[in-house]
XYZ file of C-alpha atoms in Angstrom:
698
model
C 79.562 72.877 116.438
C 81.432 69.854 115.197
C 81.773 66.695 117.219
C 84.720 66.612 119.617
C 86.227 63.589 121.290
C 86.353 63.908 125.119
C 90.170 64.326 125.046
C 89.719 67.520 122.999
C 87.282 69.097 125.491
C 88.256 71.310 128.437
C 85.753 72.206 131.143
C 87.116 75.322 132.818
C 85.716 77.770 135.364
C 86.885 81.325 136.037
C 86.768 82.148 139.755
C 87.802 84.954 142.114
C 86.717 87.796 144.338
C 84.382 90.271 142.636
C 85.950 92.997 140.520
C 89.172 91.147 139.628
C 88.307 90.970 135.914
C 86.936 87.438 135.428
C 84.261 88.460 132.936
C 86.693 90.726 131.051
C 89.015 87.722 130.643
C 86.154 85.639 129.226
C 85.098 88.459 126.892
C 88.686 88.675 125.604
C 88.705 84.896 125.059
C 85.452 85.064 123.084
C 86.833 87.883 120.951
C 89.993 85.883 120.217
C 87.917 82.758 119.430
C 85.812 84.712 116.918
C 82.583 84.546 118.947
C 82.433 88.362 119.118
C 83.600 90.895 116.520
C 84.737 93.344 119.188
C 86.203 93.182 122.676
C 83.257 93.121 125.097
C 83.389 95.453 128.102
C 81.706 95.174 131.497
C 82.113 98.908 132.111
C 80.472 99.787 128.795
C 77.692 97.207 129.195
C 78.766 95.282 126.062
C 79.911 92.048 127.740
C 78.570 88.845 126.187
C 78.553 87.161 129.599
C 77.062 89.780 131.958
C 73.918 90.298 129.903
C 71.174 90.447 132.553
C 69.982 94.043 133.193
C 70.846 93.742 136.897
C 74.417 92.762 135.959
C 74.771 95.569 133.422
C 73.500 98.132 135.945
C 75.714 96.972 138.834
C 78.711 95.988 136.659
C 79.083 92.669 138.510
C 78.451 89.018 137.655
C 75.334 87.917 139.517
C 74.676 84.536 137.922
C 77.221 82.186 136.363
C 77.071 81.931 132.580
C 78.361 79.410 130.063
C 80.485 80.017 126.960
C 81.247 77.107 124.615
C 83.726 77.835 121.827
C 86.421 76.332 119.613
C 90.096 76.994 120.284
C 92.328 75.384 117.687
C 91.460 71.709 117.555
C 89.770 71.822 120.947
C 86.428 72.780 122.433
C 86.347 74.830 125.620
C 83.336 74.920 127.935
C 83.938 77.986 130.061
C 81.949 78.980 133.139
C 82.144 82.627 134.207
C 81.183 82.748 137.888
C 80.195 85.437 140.423
C 82.744 86.674 142.955
C 80.526 88.880 145.127
C 79.789 87.174 148.459
C 76.038 87.647 147.862
C 76.246 85.230 144.915
C 79.348 83.118 145.607
C 77.290 79.915 146.103
C 76.739 79.887 142.329
C 80.510 79.589 141.915
C 80.515 76.524 144.173
C 77.934 74.797 141.972
C 80.116 75.453 138.917
C 83.231 74.151 140.690
C 81.333 70.865 141.095
C 81.380 70.182 137.317
C 84.630 71.698 135.964
C 87.958 69.914 135.592
C 90.078 73.043 135.796
C 89.765 76.338 137.675
C 91.437 79.588 136.677
C 91.582 81.695 139.848
C 92.034 85.373 139.072
C 94.115 87.626 141.330
C 94.555 91.370 140.762
C 98.140 92.605 140.448
C 96.993 95.736 142.297
C 95.124 94.366 145.312
C 96.362 90.763 145.655
C 94.424 87.880 147.207
C 91.006 88.880 148.546
C 88.388 87.200 150.705
C 86.261 85.423 148.104
C 89.418 84.322 146.283
C 90.320 82.369 149.429
C 86.823 80.895 149.427
C 86.947 79.669 145.806
C 90.389 78.196 146.517
C 88.716 76.159 149.260
C 85.999 75.094 146.788
C 88.688 73.889 144.354
C 90.241 71.821 147.148
C 86.842 70.467 148.221
C 86.112 69.115 144.723
C 89.767 68.232 143.870
C 89.794 70.515 140.847
C 93.101 71.274 139.110
C 93.769 75.002 139.553
C 95.776 77.711 137.873
C 96.187 81.374 138.804
C 96.006 84.307 136.399
C 97.425 87.601 137.696
C 95.277 90.205 135.949
C 95.493 94.005 135.634
C 99.244 94.096 135.120
C 98.681 97.347 133.181
C 97.002 99.167 136.086
C 98.536 101.807 138.326
C 100.242 100.261 141.407
C 100.406 96.816 139.748
C 103.227 94.793 141.317
C 103.948 91.262 140.076
C 106.519 90.234 142.710
C 104.378 91.493 145.606
C 101.364 89.626 144.192
C 103.351 86.385 143.892
C 104.411 86.743 147.540
C 100.780 87.312 148.548
C 99.671 84.220 146.615
C 102.353 82.040 148.187
C 101.541 83.380 151.660
C 97.800 82.633 151.332
C 97.894 79.373 149.375
C 100.450 77.311 151.256
C 98.870 73.873 150.721
C 100.093 73.583 147.108
C 103.078 74.754 145.078
C 102.128 77.911 143.180
C 104.620 77.846 140.321
C 105.319 80.868 138.098
C 105.163 80.012 134.348
C 105.119 83.589 133.048
C 106.587 86.896 134.178
C 105.530 90.335 132.908
C 107.532 92.560 130.609
C 107.044 95.936 132.272
C 104.121 96.826 134.501
C 101.574 99.597 134.936
C 101.629 101.819 131.786
C 104.774 100.140 130.473
C 103.289 96.601 130.549
C 103.658 95.203 127.039
C 103.872 91.422 127.201
C 105.066 88.326 129.030
C 108.056 86.021 129.190
C 107.076 82.357 128.684
C 109.324 80.402 131.089
C 108.657 77.091 129.315
C 110.070 78.330 126.011
C 112.199 81.128 127.516
C 110.931 83.522 124.867
C 109.390 86.993 125.184
C 105.964 87.716 123.711
C 105.526 91.437 122.920
C 101.845 92.292 122.332
C 100.470 94.819 119.875
C 98.933 97.963 121.353
C 95.618 97.636 119.462
C 94.047 95.070 121.887
C 93.887 92.569 119.035
C 95.795 89.939 121.029
C 98.488 89.714 118.374
C 102.098 89.455 119.520
C 105.673 89.040 118.296
C 108.024 86.409 119.747
C 111.480 87.760 120.584
C 114.412 87.091 122.862
C 113.992 88.005 126.519
C 114.914 91.682 127.135
C 118.180 92.061 129.062
C 116.555 93.708 132.094
C 114.195 90.696 132.446
C 116.779 87.977 131.982
C 117.932 87.536 135.600
C 114.376 87.358 136.931
C 113.358 84.959 134.142
C 116.304 82.639 134.861
C 115.515 82.687 138.596
C 111.899 81.644 138.032
C 112.881 79.179 135.266
C 115.226 77.377 137.633
C 112.465 77.097 140.227
C 110.059 75.858 137.533
C 112.368 73.045 136.413
C 113.289 72.014 139.980
C 109.633 71.777 140.989
C 108.429 70.045 137.818
C 111.019 67.226 137.881
C 110.082 66.351 141.477
C 106.894 64.821 140.086
C 108.817 62.055 138.275
C 111.529 60.184 140.241
C 113.391 59.022 137.113
C 113.493 62.522 135.588
C 114.524 64.038 138.927
C 117.408 61.595 139.287
C 118.688 62.539 135.835
C 118.326 66.225 136.672
C 120.300 65.824 139.913
C 123.001 64.000 137.967
C 123.428 67.077 135.796
C 121.717 65.746 132.670
C 119.798 68.195 130.507
C 116.023 67.733 130.713
C 114.164 68.224 127.436
C 111.398 70.911 127.282
C 108.771 68.276 126.469
C 109.796 66.296 129.570
C 109.446 69.398 131.748
C 106.024 70.020 130.258
C 104.995 66.398 130.859
C 106.096 66.597 134.517
C 104.277 69.887 134.879
C 101.065 68.389 133.497
C 101.337 65.428 135.871
C 101.751 67.806 138.832
C 98.738 69.895 137.759
C 96.596 66.798 137.131
C 97.553 65.486 140.592
C 96.603 68.816 142.208
C 100.121 69.367 143.534
C 101.206 72.207 141.246
C 99.257 75.405 140.530
C 100.672 77.229 137.467
C 100.710 81.040 137.634
C 100.175 83.143 134.508
C 99.837 86.904 134.043
C 98.396 89.511 131.686
C 95.766 92.164 131.183
C 92.202 91.379 130.116
C 91.474 95.059 129.439
C 94.328 95.326 126.906
C 93.996 91.709 125.725
C 97.538 90.787 126.705
C 98.279 87.173 127.641
C 94.732 85.876 127.168
C 95.446 83.785 124.056
C 98.474 82.328 125.833
C 96.240 81.476 128.796
C 93.900 79.596 126.431
C 96.840 77.743 124.895
C 98.020 76.706 128.357
C 94.515 75.601 129.395
C 94.440 73.248 126.399
C 98.047 72.111 126.853
C 98.329 71.712 130.636
C 94.865 71.173 132.117
C 93.094 67.809 132.334
C 90.449 66.648 129.838
C 87.074 65.640 131.311
C 87.667 61.877 131.345
C 91.117 61.899 132.965
C 89.734 60.428 136.202
C 88.213 57.492 134.246
C 85.394 56.914 136.764
C 82.892 59.026 138.662
C 81.399 58.173 142.049
C 77.661 58.100 142.671
C 75.142 56.246 144.798
C 72.643 53.537 144.010
C 69.274 55.298 144.441
C 67.613 52.073 145.591
C 70.142 50.928 148.191
C 72.039 54.146 148.981
C 75.341 52.304 148.483
C 78.268 53.946 146.705
C 78.830 52.915 143.099
C 81.285 53.867 140.349
C 80.366 54.645 136.761
C 82.962 54.574 133.986
C 83.067 57.886 132.098
C 82.607 56.462 128.638
C 80.245 56.761 125.648
C 79.643 53.001 125.837
C 78.187 53.258 129.359
C 74.518 54.045 130.173
C 73.641 57.741 130.103
C 74.041 59.853 133.275
C 74.365 63.611 133.842
C 74.411 66.081 136.733
C 72.323 69.285 136.673
C 74.365 72.211 137.996
C 72.345 75.261 136.980
C 68.822 76.300 136.022
C 67.906 79.505 134.203
C 64.296 80.692 134.175
C 62.980 83.012 131.515
C 59.321 84.109 131.124
C 59.657 83.799 127.321
C 62.201 81.044 126.606
C 61.045 78.915 129.536
C 63.379 76.918 131.755
C 66.913 76.176 130.578
C 68.792 73.371 132.313
C 72.613 73.179 132.266
C 74.172 69.761 132.755
C 77.429 67.874 132.554
C 77.351 64.427 130.979
C 79.363 61.854 132.918
C 78.597 58.726 130.907
C 76.785 57.723 127.728
C 75.182 60.240 125.385
C 72.089 62.426 125.427
C 70.008 62.972 122.281
C 66.809 64.894 121.503
C 63.559 62.910 121.914
C 65.114 60.365 124.272
C 63.630 59.779 127.734
C 65.759 60.123 130.864
C 64.963 59.388 134.493
C 65.277 62.046 137.185
C 66.270 59.720 140.019
C 65.699 62.291 142.793
C 62.156 63.169 141.681
C 61.458 59.644 140.329
C 60.057 61.278 137.191
C 60.763 60.637 133.505
C 61.794 63.606 131.386
C 61.438 63.901 127.621
C 64.599 65.483 126.229
C 64.041 68.308 123.749
C 66.544 70.359 121.769
C 70.123 70.247 123.058
C 72.349 73.273 122.569
C 75.457 75.100 123.741
C 75.524 78.658 125.042
C 77.733 81.670 124.573
C 76.263 83.978 127.200
C 72.607 84.065 126.163
C 73.274 83.085 122.521
C 72.205 79.525 121.730
C 74.108 77.208 119.375
C 72.555 73.875 118.303
C 74.473 70.884 119.645
C 72.543 67.905 118.297
C 73.733 65.714 121.158
C 76.203 65.693 124.058
C 78.633 62.949 125.000
C 80.667 62.019 128.087
C 82.563 64.930 129.640
C 80.639 67.593 127.728
C 78.592 70.455 129.157
C 75.377 71.456 127.387
C 71.876 72.823 127.886
C 68.368 71.469 127.354
C 65.121 73.446 127.403
C 61.767 72.966 129.134
C 62.328 70.008 131.453
C 59.283 69.793 133.718
C 60.503 68.511 137.087
C 64.293 68.704 136.927
C 66.091 71.264 139.089
C 69.635 72.191 140.096
C 71.347 69.326 141.941
C 69.310 66.561 140.262
C 70.689 63.609 138.305
C 69.346 62.489 134.915
C 70.156 58.947 133.819
C 69.125 55.846 131.915
C 66.103 54.483 133.783
C 67.398 50.902 133.452
C 70.753 51.812 135.017
C 69.982 54.400 137.701
C 72.679 56.333 139.529
C 72.563 59.471 141.641
C 75.336 62.046 141.864
C 75.811 64.032 145.033
C 74.638 67.635 144.914
C 76.243 70.711 146.437
C 75.476 72.054 149.901
C 74.992 75.802 149.588
C 75.166 78.258 152.467
C 72.042 79.124 154.446
C 70.536 82.612 154.020
C 71.839 85.251 156.419
C 69.284 88.058 156.138
C 65.480 88.214 155.869
C 62.936 90.821 154.855
C 59.166 90.995 155.027
C 57.506 91.200 151.597
C 54.290 93.070 150.878
C 52.915 93.061 147.297
C 52.209 96.615 146.119
C 49.152 95.572 144.113
C 46.178 93.914 145.785
C 45.649 90.349 144.681
C 49.325 89.879 143.717
C 49.979 87.267 146.420
C 49.512 84.351 144.013
C 51.768 85.999 141.420
C 54.323 86.606 144.177
C 54.329 82.931 145.164
C 54.617 81.755 141.547
C 57.393 84.152 140.577
C 59.466 83.379 143.685
C 59.074 79.657 143.060
C 60.539 80.211 139.570
C 63.425 82.280 140.929
C 64.188 79.670 143.610
C 64.609 77.100 140.803
C 67.371 79.369 139.493
C 68.953 80.252 142.846
C 68.875 77.717 145.669
C 70.135 80.220 148.262
C 66.756 82.003 148.181
C 64.331 80.936 150.900
C 60.682 81.991 151.044
C 58.247 81.289 153.876
C 55.265 82.610 155.779
C 55.452 83.352 159.495
C 52.220 81.990 160.934
C 52.364 84.294 163.951
C 53.157 87.615 162.283
C 51.345 86.645 159.021
C 54.296 88.055 157.071
C 55.816 86.636 153.892
C 59.557 86.377 154.545
C 62.211 86.455 151.826
C 65.667 85.304 152.942
C 68.926 85.627 151.042
C 72.697 85.990 151.253
C 72.775 89.757 151.779
C 71.143 93.104 151.066
C 72.340 93.161 147.427
C 71.069 89.607 146.878
C 67.592 90.568 148.121
C 67.557 93.733 145.962
C 68.501 91.709 142.869
C 65.710 89.203 143.576
C 63.186 92.063 143.825
C 64.479 93.643 140.593
C 64.237 90.329 138.742
C 60.758 89.648 140.071
C 59.573 92.995 138.741
C 61.326 92.647 135.363
C 60.545 89.000 134.643
C 57.129 88.564 136.229
C 55.713 92.067 136.711
C 55.415 91.720 140.494
C 56.349 94.738 142.631
C 56.810 94.455 146.382
C 57.714 96.568 149.376
C 60.547 95.408 151.640
C 60.346 95.832 155.396
C 62.350 94.564 158.323
C 60.567 91.448 159.602
C 58.649 91.553 162.849
C 60.134 89.650 165.761
C 57.728 86.856 166.833
C 57.544 87.694 170.528
C 55.449 85.549 172.876
C 53.848 86.059 176.258
C 53.700 83.781 179.273
C 52.851 83.807 182.972
C 55.039 83.548 186.049
C 52.364 83.296 188.787
C 49.414 81.054 189.666
C 45.782 81.824 190.339
C 42.281 80.412 190.541
C 39.667 82.308 188.593
C 36.027 82.027 187.580
C 34.949 82.481 184.012
C 31.188 82.853 183.776
C 29.032 83.727 180.800
C 25.309 84.371 181.325
C 23.016 85.924 178.767
C 19.212 86.098 178.788
C 17.342 87.597 175.868
C 13.756 86.605 175.247
C 13.775 82.902 174.401
C 16.601 80.526 175.147
C 19.569 82.093 176.990
C 23.270 81.262 177.245
C 24.904 79.928 180.389
C 28.395 78.591 181.052
C 30.329 78.658 184.318
C 33.976 77.515 184.710
C 36.535 77.574 187.493
C 40.107 77.523 186.224
C 43.433 77.072 187.944
C 46.326 78.630 185.983
C 50.099 78.312 186.395
C 53.375 78.374 184.434
C 55.160 75.437 182.824
C 58.896 75.096 182.120
C 60.110 77.003 179.067
C 59.426 75.218 175.825
C 56.800 72.796 177.180
C 53.861 74.634 175.593
C 50.221 74.554 176.698
C 48.577 71.837 178.775
C 44.862 71.496 179.539
C 43.870 69.339 182.535
C 40.305 68.150 183.114
C 39.551 67.611 186.842
C 35.765 67.822 186.705
C 34.093 65.257 188.969
C 30.497 64.603 189.864
C 29.129 66.045 186.635
C 29.659 69.703 187.635
C 30.045 70.327 183.889
C 28.654 67.720 181.445
C 31.321 65.849 179.453
C 30.144 67.176 176.094
C 31.080 70.739 177.111
C 34.658 70.001 178.282
C 36.214 70.193 174.744
C 34.515 73.584 174.278
C 36.249 74.876 177.425
C 39.656 73.840 176.037
C 38.819 75.341 172.642
C 37.905 78.656 174.257
C 41.298 78.804 175.996
C 43.220 77.807 172.831
C 41.562 80.568 170.833
C 42.124 83.156 173.593
C 45.812 82.278 174.023
C 46.451 83.545 170.479
C 46.472 87.093 171.880
C 48.022 87.935 175.231
C 47.095 90.963 177.318
C 50.491 92.731 177.315
C 51.012 93.363 173.608
C 48.742 90.912 171.822
C 51.394 88.211 171.288
C 50.535 84.483 171.639
C 50.705 83.030 175.151
C 52.852 79.910 175.677
C 54.201 77.578 178.389
C 51.325 77.389 180.865
C 48.848 74.923 182.313
C 45.099 75.430 182.799
C 43.174 73.046 185.023
C 39.378 72.989 184.817
C 38.349 71.897 188.318
C 34.783 73.119 188.854
C 31.836 74.908 187.300
C 28.096 74.764 186.810
C 25.604 74.506 183.971
C 21.940 75.072 183.093
C 19.794 72.261 181.738
C 18.276 74.483 179.036
C 20.576 77.482 178.504
C 23.984 75.798 178.545
C 25.743 75.148 175.186
C 29.204 74.546 173.756
C 29.349 78.183 172.696
C 28.497 79.410 176.184
C 31.245 77.316 177.798
C 33.749 78.351 175.126
C 33.064 82.029 175.851
C 33.109 81.452 179.624
C 36.527 79.735 179.436
C 37.910 82.536 177.276
C 36.697 85.190 179.736
C 38.154 83.302 182.701
C 41.490 82.833 180.936
C 41.875 86.535 180.099
C 40.971 87.532 183.654
C 43.438 84.985 185.040
C 46.273 86.270 182.806
C 46.194 89.633 184.570
C 46.500 87.925 187.943
C 49.416 85.617 186.967
C 52.292 88.073 186.450
C 52.284 88.103 182.632
C 55.652 88.667 180.991
C 57.108 89.042 177.515
C 59.340 86.424 175.838
C 61.713 86.896 172.924
C 63.175 84.330 170.497
C 66.830 83.476 171.132
C 69.021 82.390 168.217
C 71.926 79.948 168.348
C 74.809 81.325 166.289
C 78.187 80.136 165.081
C 80.408 82.948 163.832
C 83.613 81.976 161.971
C 86.198 84.778 161.901
C 89.973 85.235 161.528
C 91.985 85.341 164.765
C 92.546 89.092 164.529
C 88.801 89.812 164.610
C 88.044 87.800 167.751
C 88.037 90.768 170.147
C 85.694 92.814 167.955
C 83.263 89.921 167.589
C 83.179 89.123 171.330
C 82.622 92.775 172.228
C 79.913 93.116 169.597
C 78.133 89.993 170.846
C 78.045 91.415 174.380
C 76.608 94.683 173.094
C 73.809 92.688 171.464
C 72.882 91.023 174.779
C 74.472 87.819 173.529
C 76.014 85.066 175.661
C 79.250 83.441 174.487
C 78.868 79.673 174.864
C 82.332 78.702 173.678
C 85.153 79.311 171.192
C 86.852 76.700 169.020
C 89.822 76.904 166.652
C 89.228 75.906 163.037
C 92.401 76.244 160.948
C 93.434 79.891 161.014
C 89.945 80.917 162.110
C 88.027 80.991 165.389
C 84.469 79.698 165.749
C 82.501 81.745 168.268
C 79.406 79.970 169.576
C 76.765 82.205 171.121
C 73.080 82.639 171.875
C 71.650 86.059 170.992
C 68.172 87.623 170.951
C 66.727 87.596 167.422
C 65.856 91.298 167.672
C 69.564 92.110 167.967
C 70.764 90.191 164.891
C 68.167 90.891 162.192
C 70.822 92.908 160.304
C 73.896 91.022 161.500
C 75.170 90.071 158.014
C 76.285 93.563 156.880
C 77.635 94.331 160.364
C 79.801 91.194 160.387
C 81.028 91.971 156.871
C 82.043 95.435 158.042
C 83.833 94.176 161.175
C 85.828 91.471 159.366
C 86.401 92.994 155.939
C 84.159 90.293 154.458
C 86.148 87.408 155.986
C 83.577 86.430 158.601
C 80.711 83.991 158.036
C 77.954 82.797 160.330
C 75.065 80.386 160.689
C 71.992 81.002 162.769
C 69.020 78.939 163.904
C 66.250 79.271 166.456
C 67.145 77.996 169.935
C 64.515 78.896 172.536
C 62.504 81.701 174.147
C 63.676 83.806 177.091
C 62.121 86.567 179.171
C 62.718 90.071 177.823
C 64.479 92.466 180.247
C 62.081 94.933 181.895
C 63.060 98.185 180.169
C 63.148 96.596 176.724
C 59.811 94.850 177.375
C 58.204 98.210 178.176
C 59.323 99.627 174.827
C 58.021 96.577 172.937
C 54.635 96.769 174.673
C 54.402 100.501 173.991
C 55.255 100.005 170.309
C 52.649 97.247 169.987
C 49.977 99.502 171.492
C 50.848 102.321 169.064
C 50.651 99.920 166.124
C 47.273 98.642 167.265
C 45.931 102.184 167.653
C 47.188 103.075 164.172
C 45.447 100.035 162.686
C 42.168 100.879 164.441
C 42.241 104.392 162.949
C-alpha cells in the first residue's frame, strides 16, 4: 500500500450485539473497495473476516479481525469485533485504539444488550460514535421505531439522523441524504451502484422534518453560526457539515445512517461519511501515558518527529505462521530490523516484517507511522496490553481491564502424557485471549479452565484440538470441601512394633480442639521434663500435617484446629522420628472421631449487577441457592446485589443469570470463607465421596 499521511487515515471499529450484521457490513465494504471480487457472506461461509473454522461453523465473530484498505484518497483501518457476550471483551480492546466507532443496530430488533455495553465502551474511551441501522430490507423492519429505541437507550448524547430510508422491508431501495437533500436509489444487483434523484414525494415531509432537526442541532456547536441561523440567515451546506464534524469530534453528536449490508445498500455512503465526518488519528494531538521509571503521568505528541511508541491491542497465535502482533502507533515510526523496548517486560524486541491485514490476507507495509494500525510477526515476549517504544525515551500506555471469567470446567486430557501439550497450547491461547484463565486446584488435583461462558469454553477446546492436536474431556469442577472439628478431646497415639532386631516405639498424648474459622492449623509443644526428646517433636508435627490432608468424614483436608502435644514416652533404642510420626498420625485420626467432625463448604462473595425489573427474580434465586443478601446498591439504572453464596450452588450461575435477565445481568465472584454444611446436604456429600472412593478402589 502507498504511504498515507495521518490526516488521510481513519481508524474505525464496527461494534454491536451479535447477529446485527457487523461482519456483513465489513464484507460489503471490502467488496466495494476492490479487496474481494464478490460479496462475502457469513451465512455461506465466504466472509473474508470470519475465517476461523469455529466462526464459519457457528456463523458468529469470535475474535476481532483487521481490514486495511483504500477508499478514495484515504486509508481505512477497520476492526470487525465480536458481539456475543462470550467474546465481547475483545471488542473493548479494539475500542481502546480506534478513533471512531460504528455501532450497528438492527431495524428489526432495535437496541440489544451488548449494543448498550459497546456504547459504554465508546464513552469510557471517548471515542466518536456513529450508528448504522442495518437490515432495512428485512421483514418487520421499522426505521421510526428503531430511531425511538435508539434515542430512548442512548440519552447521554444527541443521536442525529443524517439519512432516512426510501421504503422498507421488501420495498427498501435506497436512502435520502439529509445533508444534500437528495435521494440515492440503489441498483438491485448488490453492486452498490446508485442513481441520485430528487426526493420522492411520499418521503419529502419526513425528510424535511429530520433535516430541520439536523440543522438546528448542528449549528448549536458554533455560537456564531447559531446566531446567524436564529437571525434567519441561510447557513451554507459546508458550514452545516463543519458544525456537524465539530460535534462528532467533541463526542456530543452521534450521526445515524441506515442501509442493508445483505443487499449492499448504503454501505459506500457509510464509507464516504466515515472519511468525511469522523476524526483522523492525530486529531487529539497528544496521547497520555506514564513514565515507567517514576509512574508519573506524561504526554507524548502524536507526531512522526517524536520517539517511537505503540500500544499492542491484539495477539493472534498460529501453529504455522507463529505469533502475529497487532499494534497502533502513537508516535514516531516503526521499521523492519529496528529494536524496540517492551517497557512492561523490560525486554528488547527485534522488529521483523511489518504488514497490514485484510482478514487473514497479509499485505506488506514496509513501515508504519503515527496513527496507523499494523501487524508484526514473531515478537518473543510482547503480549496484548504491552507498550513498545524507543528505549531511550520510554513511555507506557495503560492497558484494558477485561472482565473476570464467570464459569469453570475441569479439564482431563484424553491421551496419556498430554498434560505438557495441554499446558503449552493453553499458554498460547491465553496470549490471544486474556479472558481465559487456567489453573490447578491443589486440593482436588484438577486442571481448571475458566472463561466467559459455555460457548467460550467450547471454542477454546475446539481451537486447542485444531491448532495443537490436544483433545480434552470437560467436567464440572469438584467443590473443594474441607473438614473440621467442633469438640475437644485428649487422646493417646502410640506406635509399637517389634520384629527381630531393632523395633519401633513412639508414644504421644495429644489434646485437640477447634480454632476460629479461617485461622488454620496450630501445633503447640508442651513437653516438659524430657518425656519426648526434642529431636522427635518436629516428627510429631509432621505426622499430624500429613494426616490432616484426609479427614475421616469424606477424605477432605482438615482445617481450623489446634493440637497440643503435652505428654508421651520413648524408648532409648527403638524410638525414631518415623515411629513418632506414625504415632502422632494414629492419635490424630483417633481424636478426629471423638471431636465432632463436620463438613465445611467454600462460600463465594458475589456482586450481581442487574436492571431494576430483574431485582425480584435475582433475590428469590439467591435465596433458593442458600445465599445471604448482604446489601443492595443503585448504580445508574441498575441494581447491585451483594451476596454470599455456597460455591456448590453457583458453579453454573452464568447461563442461569443470562436466562433470568435476557443477557443484561453481569456478576463478579471471589472466594470469601468456609462455613459448615447443613446436615442433610453434608450427608449427601459424604455418601457421594464414599461411592467415588469405592469406584476408584475397584
